[in-house]
mmCIF file of C-alpha atoms in Angstrom:
data_model
loop_
_atom_site.group_PDB
_atom_site.id
_atom_site.type_symbol
_atom_site.label_atom_id
_atom_site.label_comp_id
_atom_site.label_asym_id
_atom_site.label_seq_id
_atom_site.Cartn_x
_atom_site.Cartn_y
_atom_site.Cartn_z
ATOM 1 C CA MET M 249 82.517 90.626 108.439
ATOM 2 C CA GLY M 250 80.313 93.478 109.683
ATOM 3 C CA GLU M 251 81.725 97.237 110.083
ATOM 4 C CA LYS M 252 85.311 97.241 111.028
ATOM 5 C CA ILE M 253 86.670 99.489 113.832
ATOM 6 C CA TYR M 254 88.503 102.761 113.521
ATOM 7 C CA GLY M 255 89.507 104.550 116.640
ATOM 8 C CA LEU M 256 91.867 105.949 119.037
ATOM 9 C CA LEU M 257 93.081 103.375 121.647
ATOM 10 C CA GLY M 258 94.249 104.434 124.827
ATOM 11 C CA ARG M 259 93.141 104.591 128.576
ATOM 12 C CA LYS M 260 91.634 107.812 129.287
ATOM 13 C CA LEU M 261 90.364 109.470 126.531
ATOM 14 C CA GLY M 262 88.055 112.526 127.554
ATOM 15 C CA HIS M 263 90.309 115.264 126.321
ATOM 16 C CA SER M 264 90.918 113.738 122.818
ATOM 17 C CA TRP M 265 90.194 115.951 119.661
ATOM 18 C CA SER M 266 90.993 112.593 117.059
ATOM 19 C CA PRO M 267 87.448 111.927 116.121
ATOM 20 C CA PRO M 268 86.638 115.265 114.865
ATOM 21 C CA ILE M 269 89.967 115.237 112.659
ATOM 22 C CA HIS M 270 89.329 111.536 111.020
ATOM 23 C CA ARG M 271 85.583 112.373 110.518
ATOM 24 C CA ALA M 272 86.895 115.563 108.528
ATOM 25 C CA LEU M 273 88.962 113.342 106.617
ATOM 26 C CA GLY M 274 85.949 111.017 105.845
ATOM 27 C CA CYS M 275 86.158 108.456 108.704
ATOM 28 C CA GLU M 276 82.674 108.735 110.139
ATOM 29 C CA SER M 277 82.855 105.821 112.482
ATOM 30 C CA TYR M 278 86.093 106.981 114.045
ATOM 31 C CA ARG M 279 85.434 106.654 118.194
ATOM 32 C CA LEU M 280 87.581 106.675 121.104
ATOM 33 C CA ILE M 281 88.307 103.408 122.818
ATOM 34 C CA GLU M 282 89.569 102.943 126.103
ATOM 35 C CA LEU M 283 90.764 100.003 127.712
ATOM 36 C CA GLU M 284 92.527 98.751 130.818
ATOM 37 C CA PRO M 285 95.973 97.230 130.336
ATOM 38 C CA GLU M 286 94.488 93.851 130.921
ATOM 39 C CA GLU M 287 92.231 94.317 128.170
ATOM 40 C CA LEU M 288 94.627 95.572 125.105
ATOM 41 C CA ALA M 289 96.017 92.108 124.513
ATOM 42 C CA ASP M 290 92.414 90.329 123.636
ATOM 43 C CA PHE M 291 90.936 93.659 122.018
ATOM 44 C CA LEU M 292 93.780 93.540 119.523
ATOM 45 C CA ARG M 293 92.925 89.922 118.479
ATOM 46 C CA ARG M 294 89.620 91.313 117.250
ATOM 47 C CA GLU M 295 89.366 90.091 113.140
ATOM 48 C CA ASP M 296 86.961 93.412 112.606
ATOM 49 C CA ILE M 297 89.797 95.920 113.534
ATOM 50 C CA GLY M 298 90.380 98.525 110.284
ATOM 51 C CA GLY M 299 92.604 100.930 111.841
ATOM 52 C CA LEU M 300 93.732 102.210 114.939
ATOM 53 C CA ASN M 301 95.676 105.212 116.470
ATOM 54 C CA VAL M 302 97.263 104.555 119.777
ATOM 55 C CA THR M 303 98.082 106.816 122.462
ATOM 56 C CA ILE M 304 99.232 107.073 126.186
ATOM 57 C CA PRO M 305 100.163 104.791 127.844
ATOM 58 C CA TYR M 306 100.214 101.933 125.378
ATOM 59 C CA LYS M 307 102.567 103.277 122.183
ATOM 60 C CA ARG M 308 104.811 100.670 123.400
ATOM 61 C CA ASP M 309 102.785 97.958 125.098
ATOM 62 C CA VAL M 310 100.890 97.524 121.824
ATOM 63 C CA MET M 311 104.290 96.209 119.986
ATOM 64 C CA PRO M 312 104.308 92.776 121.458
ATOM 65 C CA CYS M 313 100.588 92.360 119.657
ATOM 66 C CA CYS M 314 101.661 93.645 116.406
ATOM 67 C CA ASP M 315 102.465 90.939 113.266
ATOM 68 C CA VAL M 316 104.467 93.554 111.213
ATOM 69 C CA ILE M 317 106.328 96.855 112.838
ATOM 70 C CA ASP M 318 107.495 99.252 110.039
ATOM 71 C CA GLU M 319 111.396 99.578 110.394
ATOM 72 C CA ALA M 320 111.016 103.369 111.267
ATOM 73 C CA ALA M 321 108.723 102.482 114.067
ATOM 74 C CA LEU M 322 111.111 99.882 115.359
ATOM 75 C CA ALA M 323 114.000 102.616 115.170
ATOM 76 C CA ILE M 324 112.148 104.943 117.230
ATOM 77 C CA GLY M 325 110.466 102.015 119.848
ATOM 78 C CA SER M 326 106.985 103.220 119.553
ATOM 79 C CA VAL M 327 103.983 103.053 117.357
ATOM 80 C CA ASN M 328 101.114 104.772 117.190
ATOM 81 C CA THR M 329 99.160 103.372 114.438
ATOM 82 C CA ILE M 330 98.091 100.010 113.635
ATOM 83 C CA VAL M 331 96.250 98.221 110.285
ATOM 84 C CA ARG M 332 94.816 94.853 110.154
ATOM 85 C CA ARG M 333 95.313 94.143 106.396
ATOM 86 C CA ALA M 334 93.945 91.612 103.985
ATOM 87 C CA ASP M 335 95.878 88.972 105.158
ATOM 88 C CA GLY M 336 94.751 89.313 108.738
ATOM 89 C CA LYS M 337 98.015 91.034 110.144
ATOM 90 C CA LEU M 338 98.474 93.792 112.465
ATOM 91 C CA TYR M 339 101.115 96.226 110.708
ATOM 92 C CA ALA M 340 102.450 98.934 112.832
ATOM 93 C CA TYR M 341 103.475 102.549 112.165
ATOM 94 C CA ASN M 342 104.733 105.590 113.782
ATOM 95 C CA THR M 343 102.786 108.691 111.959
ATOM 96 C CA ASP M 344 103.760 110.828 114.856
ATOM 97 C CA ALA M 345 107.248 111.106 113.239
ATOM 98 C CA ALA M 346 105.711 112.524 110.176
ATOM 99 C CA GLY M 347 103.026 115.156 112.876
ATOM 100 C CA PHE M 348 106.116 116.119 114.631
ATOM 101 C CA CYS M 349 108.502 117.353 111.526
ATOM 102 C CA TRP M 350 105.446 119.134 110.187
ATOM 103 C CA MET M 351 104.651 120.897 113.619
ATOM 104 C CA ALA M 352 108.820 121.894 113.871
ATOM 105 C CA ARG M 353 108.531 122.828 110.083
ATOM 106 C CA ARG M 354 105.400 124.922 110.129
ATOM 107 C CA ALA M 355 106.604 126.657 113.246
ATOM 108 C CA GLY M 356 109.910 127.712 111.733
ATOM 109 C CA ILE M 357 112.050 125.705 114.153
ATOM 110 C CA SER M 358 115.247 124.327 112.928
ATOM 111 C CA PHE M 359 116.881 121.473 114.489
ATOM 112 C CA ALA M 360 119.966 121.574 112.511
ATOM 113 C CA GLY M 361 123.163 122.156 114.441
ATOM 114 C CA LYS M 362 121.343 122.867 117.910
ATOM 115 C CA LYS M 363 120.711 121.450 121.026
ATOM 116 C CA ALA M 364 117.647 119.933 121.957
ATOM 117 C CA VAL M 365 116.091 119.555 125.721
ATOM 118 C CA ILE M 366 113.458 117.122 125.566
ATOM 119 C CA LEU M 367 111.165 116.674 128.761
ATOM 120 C CA GLY M 368 109.844 113.305 128.904
ATOM 121 C CA SER M 369 110.559 109.961 128.722
ATOM 122 C CA GLY M 370 107.472 108.245 127.180
ATOM 123 C CA GLY M 371 106.473 106.938 123.506
ATOM 124 C CA ALA M 372 106.268 110.624 122.327
ATOM 125 C CA SER M 373 109.731 111.276 123.854
ATOM 126 C CA LEU M 374 110.713 108.424 121.727
ATOM 127 C CA THR M 375 109.713 110.198 118.751
ATOM 128 C CA ALA M 376 110.728 113.532 119.552
ATOM 129 C CA ARG M 377 114.345 112.535 120.063
ATOM 130 C CA ALA M 378 114.380 110.522 116.938
ATOM 131 C CA MET M 379 113.307 113.186 114.933
ATOM 132 C CA ALA M 380 115.289 115.910 116.586
ATOM 133 C CA LYS M 381 118.264 113.584 115.401
ATOM 134 C CA LYS M 382 117.113 113.011 111.909
ATOM 135 C CA LEU M 383 116.294 117.259 111.781
ATOM 136 C CA GLY M 384 120.187 117.639 112.540
ATOM 137 C CA ALA M 385 120.327 118.045 116.252
ATOM 138 C CA ARG M 386 123.856 118.107 117.213
ATOM 139 C CA GLU M 387 123.186 117.048 120.964
ATOM 140 C CA ILE M 388 119.787 115.914 122.807
ATOM 141 C CA ALA M 389 119.033 115.641 126.296
ATOM 142 C CA VAL M 390 116.220 113.922 127.624
ATOM 143 C CA ILE M 391 114.804 115.170 131.147
ATOM 144 C CA SER M 392 112.927 112.581 133.144
ATOM 145 C CA ARG M 393 112.176 112.838 136.746
ATOM 146 C CA SER M 394 114.689 110.311 137.954
ATOM 147 C CA GLY M 395 117.011 109.744 135.169
ATOM 148 C CA GLU M 396 120.871 111.123 134.989
ATOM 149 C CA ASN M 397 119.041 114.327 133.335
ATOM 150 C CA ASN M 398 116.344 115.022 135.536
ATOM 151 C CA TYR M 399 114.621 118.297 136.694
ATOM 152 C CA GLN M 400 116.732 119.032 139.572
ATOM 153 C CA ASN M 401 119.991 119.488 137.386
ATOM 154 C CA LEU M 402 118.545 121.447 134.376
ATOM 155 C CA SER M 403 121.203 124.267 134.989
ATOM 156 C CA ARG M 404 123.710 121.422 133.140
ATOM 157 C CA HIS M 405 121.528 122.097 130.246
ATOM 158 C CA ALA M 406 121.294 126.025 130.038
ATOM 159 C CA ASP M 407 122.538 126.362 126.692
ATOM 160 C CA ALA M 408 120.065 124.276 124.968
ATOM 161 C CA ASP M 409 118.411 126.128 121.946
ATOM 162 C CA ILE M 410 115.164 124.134 121.598
ATOM 163 C CA VAL M 411 112.867 122.754 124.024
ATOM 164 C CA VAL M 412 110.292 120.013 123.589
ATOM 165 C CA ASN M 413 107.715 118.994 125.864
ATOM 166 C CA THR M 414 106.328 115.919 125.322
ATOM 167 C CA THR M 415 104.943 115.387 129.155
ATOM 168 C CA PRO M 416 101.016 115.872 129.817
ATOM 169 C CA VAL M 417 102.046 118.759 132.282
ATOM 170 C CA GLY M 418 99.470 121.583 131.578
ATOM 171 C CA THR M 419 96.798 119.470 129.658
ATOM 172 C CA TYR M 420 93.341 120.186 130.236
ATOM 173 C CA PRO M 421 91.712 120.163 132.722
ATOM 174 C CA ASP M 422 95.006 120.276 135.099
ATOM 175 C CA VAL M 423 95.998 123.556 132.911
ATOM 176 C CA GLY M 424 98.048 126.583 134.077
ATOM 177 C CA LYS M 425 101.443 124.412 135.082
ATOM 178 C CA ALA M 426 104.498 124.186 132.753
ATOM 179 C CA ALA M 427 107.547 121.312 133.594
ATOM 180 C CA VAL M 428 110.119 123.949 133.320
ATOM 181 C CA ASP M 429 110.747 127.782 133.516
ATOM 182 C CA LEU M 430 112.155 129.083 129.790
ATOM 183 C CA ARG M 431 114.221 131.449 131.685
ATOM 184 C CA ASP M 432 116.674 128.671 132.442
ATOM 185 C CA PHE M 433 117.202 128.307 128.661
ATOM 186 C CA PRO M 434 118.185 131.566 127.769
ATOM 187 C CA HIS M 435 119.710 130.741 124.564
ATOM 188 C CA CYS M 436 116.259 129.219 123.722
ATOM 189 C CA THR M 437 114.944 129.952 119.957
ATOM 190 C CA GLY M 438 112.556 127.356 119.698
ATOM 191 C CA VAL M 439 109.874 125.747 121.782
ATOM 192 C CA LEU M 440 107.397 122.755 120.690
ATOM 193 C CA ASP M 441 104.917 121.410 123.124
ATOM 194 C CA VAL M 442 102.924 118.120 122.009
ATOM 195 C CA VAL M 443 100.105 119.110 124.538
ATOM 196 C CA TYR M 444 96.842 120.407 122.218
ATOM 197 C CA ASN M 445 94.249 121.257 124.519
ATOM 198 C CA PRO M 446 94.740 124.126 125.917
ATOM 199 C CA ARG M 447 95.978 125.791 122.508
ATOM 200 C CA ARG M 448 98.638 127.582 124.557
ATOM 201 C CA THR M 449 99.773 126.147 127.581
ATOM 202 C CA ALA M 450 101.737 127.891 130.401
ATOM 203 C CA LEU M 451 105.015 126.959 128.437
ATOM 204 C CA LEU M 452 103.825 128.236 125.135
ATOM 205 C CA LEU M 453 102.453 131.451 127.120
ATOM 206 C CA GLN M 454 105.683 131.834 128.393
ATOM 207 C CA ALA M 455 107.412 131.388 124.990
ATOM 208 C CA GLU M 456 105.027 133.759 123.263
ATOM 209 C CA GLU M 457 105.854 136.488 126.237
ATOM 210 C CA LEU M 458 109.643 135.799 125.525
ATOM 211 C CA GLY M 459 109.268 136.253 121.789
ATOM 212 C CA ILE M 460 110.466 132.850 121.317
ATOM 213 C CA PRO M 461 109.072 130.788 118.234
ATOM 214 C CA HIS M 462 106.714 127.888 119.215
ATOM 215 C CA SER M 463 103.826 125.590 118.710
ATOM 216 C CA ASP M 464 101.330 123.670 120.222
ATOM 217 C CA GLY M 465 100.902 119.971 119.573
ATOM 218 C CA LEU M 466 97.703 120.383 117.028
ATOM 219 C CA PRO M 467 99.737 120.640 113.910
ATOM 220 C CA MET M 468 101.215 117.219 115.072
ATOM 221 C CA LEU M 469 97.941 115.558 115.625
ATOM 222 C CA VAL M 470 96.424 116.860 112.692
ATOM 223 C CA ALA M 471 99.559 115.308 110.337
ATOM 224 C CA GLN M 472 100.204 112.426 111.925
ATOM 225 C CA ALA M 473 96.194 111.568 111.902
ATOM 226 C CA VAL M 474 96.372 112.685 107.665
ATOM 227 C CA ALA M 475 99.329 109.908 107.423
ATOM 228 C CA ALA M 476 97.106 107.339 109.776
ATOM 229 C CA GLU M 477 94.230 107.809 107.421
ATOM 230 C CA GLU M 478 96.726 107.014 104.623
ATOM 231 C CA HIS M 479 97.660 103.341 106.189
ATOM 232 C CA PHE M 480 94.195 102.775 107.077
ATOM 233 C CA PHE M 481 92.908 103.310 103.724
ATOM 234 C CA ASP M 482 95.822 102.748 101.383
ATOM 235 C CA LYS M 483 95.523 105.868 99.749
ATOM 236 C CA THR M 484 97.452 109.380 99.444
ATOM 237 C CA ILE M 485 95.829 112.503 100.789
ATOM 238 C CA PRO M 486 97.231 115.975 99.480
ATOM 239 C CA ASP M 487 99.310 118.151 101.925
ATOM 240 C CA SER M 488 96.715 120.764 101.824
ATOM 241 C CA GLU M 489 94.322 118.578 103.897
ATOM 242 C CA ASN M 490 96.728 119.225 107.066
ATOM 243 C CA GLU M 491 96.134 122.940 106.753
ATOM 244 C CA ARG M 492 92.473 122.701 105.989
ATOM 245 C CA ILE M 493 91.661 120.496 109.254
ATOM 246 C CA LEU M 494 93.989 122.501 111.567
ATOM 247 C CA ALA M 495 92.416 126.045 110.187
ATOM 248 C CA GLN M 496 88.811 124.016 110.730
ATOM 249 C CA LEU M 497 89.943 122.877 114.149
ATOM 250 C CA ARG M 498 91.156 125.832 115.394
ATOM 251 C CA ARG M 499 87.952 127.947 114.545
ATOM 252 C CA ASP M 500 85.636 125.191 116.263
ATOM 253 C CA THR M 501 87.704 124.808 119.548
ATOM 254 C CA GLN M 502 88.981 128.361 120.056
ATOM 255 C CA ASN M 503 86.662 130.656 122.153
ATOM 256 C CA ILE M 504 85.355 134.347 121.573
ATOM 257 C CA VAL M 505 85.993 136.400 124.576
ATOM 258 C CA LEU M 506 84.497 139.773 124.866
ATOM 259 C CA ILE M 507 85.901 142.392 127.489
ATOM 260 C CA GLY M 508 85.035 145.949 127.638
ATOM 261 C CA MET M 509 83.588 148.599 129.825
ATOM 262 C CA PRO M 510 80.811 148.023 132.142
ATOM 263 C CA GLY M 511 77.729 148.656 129.718
ATOM 264 C CA SER M 512 79.556 148.572 126.772
ATOM 265 C CA GLY M 513 77.051 145.464 125.654
ATOM 266 C CA LYS M 514 78.972 142.155 126.053
ATOM 267 C CA THR M 515 75.842 140.358 127.189
ATOM 268 C CA THR M 516 73.804 141.690 124.402
ATOM 269 C CA ILE M 517 76.688 141.126 121.713
ATOM 270 C CA GLY M 518 77.289 137.696 123.188
ATOM 271 C CA HIS M 519 73.615 136.217 122.933
ATOM 272 C CA ALA M 520 73.861 137.910 119.480
ATOM 273 C CA LEU M 521 76.840 135.790 118.423
ATOM 274 C CA ALA M 522 75.452 132.887 120.151
ATOM 275 C CA GLU M 523 72.406 132.847 117.811
ATOM 276 C CA LEU M 524 74.721 133.639 114.705
ATOM 277 C CA THR M 525 77.179 130.699 115.750
ATOM 278 C CA GLY M 526 75.396 127.982 117.727
ATOM 279 C CA ARG M 527 77.825 128.269 120.327
ATOM 280 C CA GLU M 528 76.990 128.520 124.005
ATOM 281 C CA ALA M 529 77.784 131.791 125.945
ATOM 282 C CA LEU M 530 78.929 131.671 129.307
ATOM 283 C CA ASP M 531 78.576 134.849 131.306
ATOM 284 C CA VAL M 532 81.297 135.126 134.242
ATOM 285 C CA ASP M 533 79.441 137.639 136.126
ATOM 286 C CA GLU M 534 76.534 134.848 136.510
ATOM 287 C CA ALA M 535 78.467 132.317 137.547
ATOM 288 C CA ILE M 536 79.928 135.024 140.407
ATOM 289 C CA VAL M 537 76.641 135.246 141.257
ATOM 290 C CA ALA M 538 75.814 131.623 141.177
ATOM 291 C CA ARG M 539 79.053 130.352 143.363
ATOM 292 C CA ALA M 540 78.532 133.507 146.059
ATOM 293 C CA GLY M 541 74.604 133.175 146.146
ATOM 294 C CA LYS M 542 74.313 136.853 146.227
ATOM 295 C CA SER M 543 74.162 139.781 143.265
ATOM 296 C CA ILE M 544 77.089 141.518 142.624
ATOM 297 C CA PRO M 545 76.250 144.713 144.019
ATOM 298 C CA ASP M 546 75.836 142.757 147.316
ATOM 299 C CA ILE M 547 79.242 141.099 147.076
ATOM 300 C CA PHE M 548 80.625 144.696 146.974
ATOM 301 C CA ALA M 549 78.485 145.977 149.281
ATOM 302 C CA GLN M 550 79.128 142.864 152.435
ATOM 303 C CA ASP M 551 82.466 141.801 151.203
ATOM 304 C CA GLY M 552 84.554 144.334 149.103
ATOM 305 C CA GLU M 553 86.028 144.474 145.930
ATOM 306 C CA PRO M 554 88.872 141.868 146.646
ATOM 307 C CA VAL M 555 86.903 139.322 147.577
ATOM 308 C CA PHE M 556 84.897 139.864 144.161
ATOM 309 C CA ARG M 557 87.938 140.155 142.149
ATOM 310 C CA ASP M 558 89.077 136.730 143.527
ATOM 311 C CA LEU M 559 85.861 135.016 142.697
ATOM 312 C CA GLU M 560 86.117 136.888 138.952
ATOM 313 C CA TRP M 561 89.350 135.261 138.884
ATOM 314 C CA GLN M 562 88.237 131.716 139.860
ATOM 315 C CA GLU M 563 85.274 131.637 137.778
ATOM 316 C CA THR M 564 87.469 133.041 134.861
ATOM 317 C CA ALA M 565 89.579 130.393 134.934
ATOM 318 C CA ASN M 566 86.947 127.995 134.929
ATOM 319 C CA ALA M 567 85.174 129.653 131.766
ATOM 320 C CA GLY M 568 88.625 129.716 130.061
ATOM 321 C CA LYS M 569 89.785 126.460 130.141
ATOM 322 C CA LEU M 570 87.203 125.257 127.949
ATOM 323 C CA SER M 571 87.207 125.372 124.337
ATOM 324 C CA GLY M 572 84.869 126.536 121.474
ATOM 325 C CA LYS M 573 82.538 128.778 123.918
ATOM 326 C CA ILE M 574 81.745 132.515 123.882
ATOM 327 C CA ILE M 575 82.931 134.153 127.463
ATOM 328 C CA LEU M 576 81.258 137.234 128.515
ATOM 329 C CA THR M 577 83.498 138.831 131.064
ATOM 330 C CA GLY M 578 82.762 141.652 133.629
ATOM 331 C CA GLY M 579 83.909 145.318 132.703
ATOM 332 C CA GLY M 580 87.117 145.314 135.390
ATOM 333 C CA VAL M 581 88.218 141.343 134.611
ATOM 334 C CA VAL M 582 91.353 143.328 132.862
ATOM 335 C CA LYS M 583 92.435 144.781 136.386
ATOM 336 C CA ASP M 584 93.860 141.505 137.822
ATOM 337 C CA GLY M 585 96.457 140.052 135.398
ATOM 338 C CA ARG M 586 95.882 136.481 136.275
ATOM 339 C CA ASN M 587 92.783 136.643 134.320
ATOM 340 C CA TYR M 588 94.635 137.021 130.941
ATOM 341 C CA PRO M 589 96.813 133.893 130.696
ATOM 342 C CA SER M 590 93.180 131.938 131.297
ATOM 343 C CA LEU M 591 91.373 134.044 128.749
ATOM 344 C CA HIS M 592 94.255 133.740 126.266
ATOM 345 C CA GLN M 593 94.994 130.064 126.411
ATOM 346 C CA ASN M 594 91.923 129.150 124.591
ATOM 347 C CA GLY M 595 90.637 132.352 123.140
ATOM 348 C CA ARG M 596 90.624 135.090 120.642
ATOM 349 C CA ILE M 597 89.922 138.330 123.074
ATOM 350 C CA TYR M 598 87.435 141.134 121.582
ATOM 351 C CA GLU M 599 87.245 144.486 123.462
ATOM 352 C CA LEU M 600 83.639 146.333 122.330
ATOM 353 C CA SER M 601 84.125 150.080 122.122
ATOM 354 C CA ARG M 602 81.127 152.331 122.843
ATOM 355 C CA SER M 603 80.493 155.783 123.634
ATOM 356 C CA LEU M 604 80.971 156.528 127.226
ATOM 357 C CA ASP M 605 78.349 158.736 127.305
ATOM 358 C CA VAL M 606 75.396 156.621 126.503
ATOM 359 C CA LEU M 607 76.836 153.511 129.189
ATOM 360 C CA PRO M 608 74.430 152.592 131.589
ATOM 361 C CA THR M 609 75.071 152.590 135.232
ATOM 362 C CA ASP M 610 72.362 150.233 137.208
ATOM 363 C CA GLY M 611 73.599 147.372 138.713
ATOM 364 C CA ARG M 612 77.371 148.525 138.498
ATOM 365 C CA PRO M 613 78.750 149.296 141.712
ATOM 366 C CA LEU M 614 82.069 151.047 140.426
ATOM 367 C CA SER M 615 80.342 152.756 137.596
ATOM 368 C CA GLN M 616 77.715 154.427 139.871
ATOM 369 C CA THR M 617 80.542 155.859 142.534
ATOM 370 C CA THR M 618 83.155 156.590 139.486
ATOM 371 C CA ASP M 619 83.491 158.861 136.441
ATOM 372 C CA LEU M 620 83.237 156.805 133.678
ATOM 373 C CA HIS M 621 86.174 158.927 131.647
ATOM 374 C CA ALA M 622 88.308 158.532 134.570
ATOM 375 C CA MET M 623 87.561 155.030 134.764
ATOM 376 C CA TYR M 624 88.347 154.559 131.050
ATOM 377 C CA ALA M 625 91.487 156.402 131.359
ATOM 378 C CA GLU M 626 92.630 153.963 133.822
ATOM 379 C CA ARG M 627 91.747 150.878 132.336
ATOM 380 C CA ALA M 628 92.161 151.567 128.157
ATOM 381 C CA PRO M 629 96.024 150.292 128.404
ATOM 382 C CA MET M 630 94.712 146.964 130.174
ATOM 383 C CA TYR M 631 92.287 146.725 127.745
ATOM 384 C CA ALA M 632 94.784 147.092 124.893
ATOM 385 C CA ARG M 633 96.837 144.167 126.629
ATOM 386 C CA PHE M 634 94.348 141.870 126.637
ATOM 387 C CA ARG M 635 92.603 142.356 123.245
ATOM 388 C CA ASP M 636 93.485 140.781 120.000
ATOM 389 C CA ALA M 637 91.079 142.864 118.409
ATOM 390 C CA GLN M 638 88.650 146.385 119.205
ATOM 391 C CA ILE M 639 85.228 146.326 117.754
ATOM 392 C CA ASP M 640 82.820 149.185 117.517
ATOM 393 C CA ASN M 641 79.699 148.587 119.227
ATOM 394 C CA ASN M 642 77.763 151.925 118.568
ATOM 395 C CA GLY M 643 75.561 150.322 116.017
ATOM 396 C CA ALA M 644 73.059 147.321 115.746
ATOM 397 C CA ALA M 645 74.019 144.618 117.993
ATOM 398 C CA ALA M 646 73.770 141.961 114.950
ATOM 399 C CA ASP M 647 76.147 143.946 112.999
ATOM 400 C CA THR M 648 78.580 144.174 115.602
ATOM 401 C CA ALA M 649 78.022 140.044 116.222
ATOM 402 C CA ALA M 650 78.835 139.690 112.329
ATOM 403 C CA ALA M 651 82.067 141.871 112.574
ATOM 404 C CA ILE M 652 83.532 139.773 115.347
ATOM 405 C CA TRP M 653 82.312 136.527 113.607
ATOM 406 C CA ARG M 654 83.825 137.467 110.123
ATOM 407 C CA ASP M 655 87.209 138.444 112.004
ATOM 408 C CA PHE M 656 87.107 135.344 114.238
ATOM 409 C CA CYS M 657 87.021 132.871 111.120
ATOM 410 C CA GLU M 658 89.536 134.707 109.190
ATOM 411 C CA HIS M 659 92.193 135.134 112.477
ATOM 412 C CA SER M 660 90.932 132.067 114.696
ATOM 413 C CA GLY M 661 94.098 130.043 113.103
ATOM 414 C CA ASP M 662 96.348 132.582 114.027
#
């Protein structure tokens, strides 16, 4: 028999980050396998299957095709890992369970004695409710669109301590949406979202704003993949691999975002960073010009600042939903609060600080008509709200870029 098949089995997989995780674990041939429902059974009969992960919508559909199902997976009612062993049989497991527990533990969220609300009723929900029970939850309410507990009667669960999202709401590319408003759960002390792209969904951005401990689904994805690899190759992988691979993915997928006064050097530093890191630099102002078909001074002169700000918001949203980029913004991007979640959801934000006396004003409509000291006095609190770090840019561009990259490598996993 030739090379065995390893990969992720699902219907639509364009957003998946599973391949880089498994390749980091040494499974170089791991790939995405998209199948329609009618193709599932025939595919699972293939003798060259080595190991598969299974995702939406097939976590329950594959079970009748498996010869041996692990007791824990049977109890959960969902599988996400399949291995064809030497005896020719398909063995099925649920490694999502281990991933879920590691995600919760890593976030410092305890289910013991707590009431948990689980959003969604699919395969991931089955795992979440089984693990919440195992971890000691005193009560579990599963919210579905049309069940006894649904989104129209959430008020009956306002006493929930933990909210777990197992729905795809907020997943890339349809970002910015949340299945619930956390203010409906005034006693909430923990939020878990199995979505991992973007890193901070609208639900998690709200949890962050409210000061509630939370986690995205990437730690779960990594930990379940490590457990799956153990089944694939019948080996033990040290726990330290979870953190190593998680840190690597955080660094590779998080955006570097540059903000700062007009003329502070965002374009120059952005291109220096692109050369240093090999990342693509996306200039929001360039995207605005391409969209409008005219220069920024012409937009201001012909249409006014409100039209420009709306275009800026749209292009910032487009750039911010991407991953692993360098995003260069206009000096006034901080004037519209809507831009913060777009930039923060996948990014670490750097304010470039440069002496106001050397800032150029050519081609910058507001800089030419406003005292820069007055402009900075107005915007300084906005920059402070947006930024994760402030970087001095009064020296050489290469030095500034290197300082940003050092900080990013150190803090991208925060």
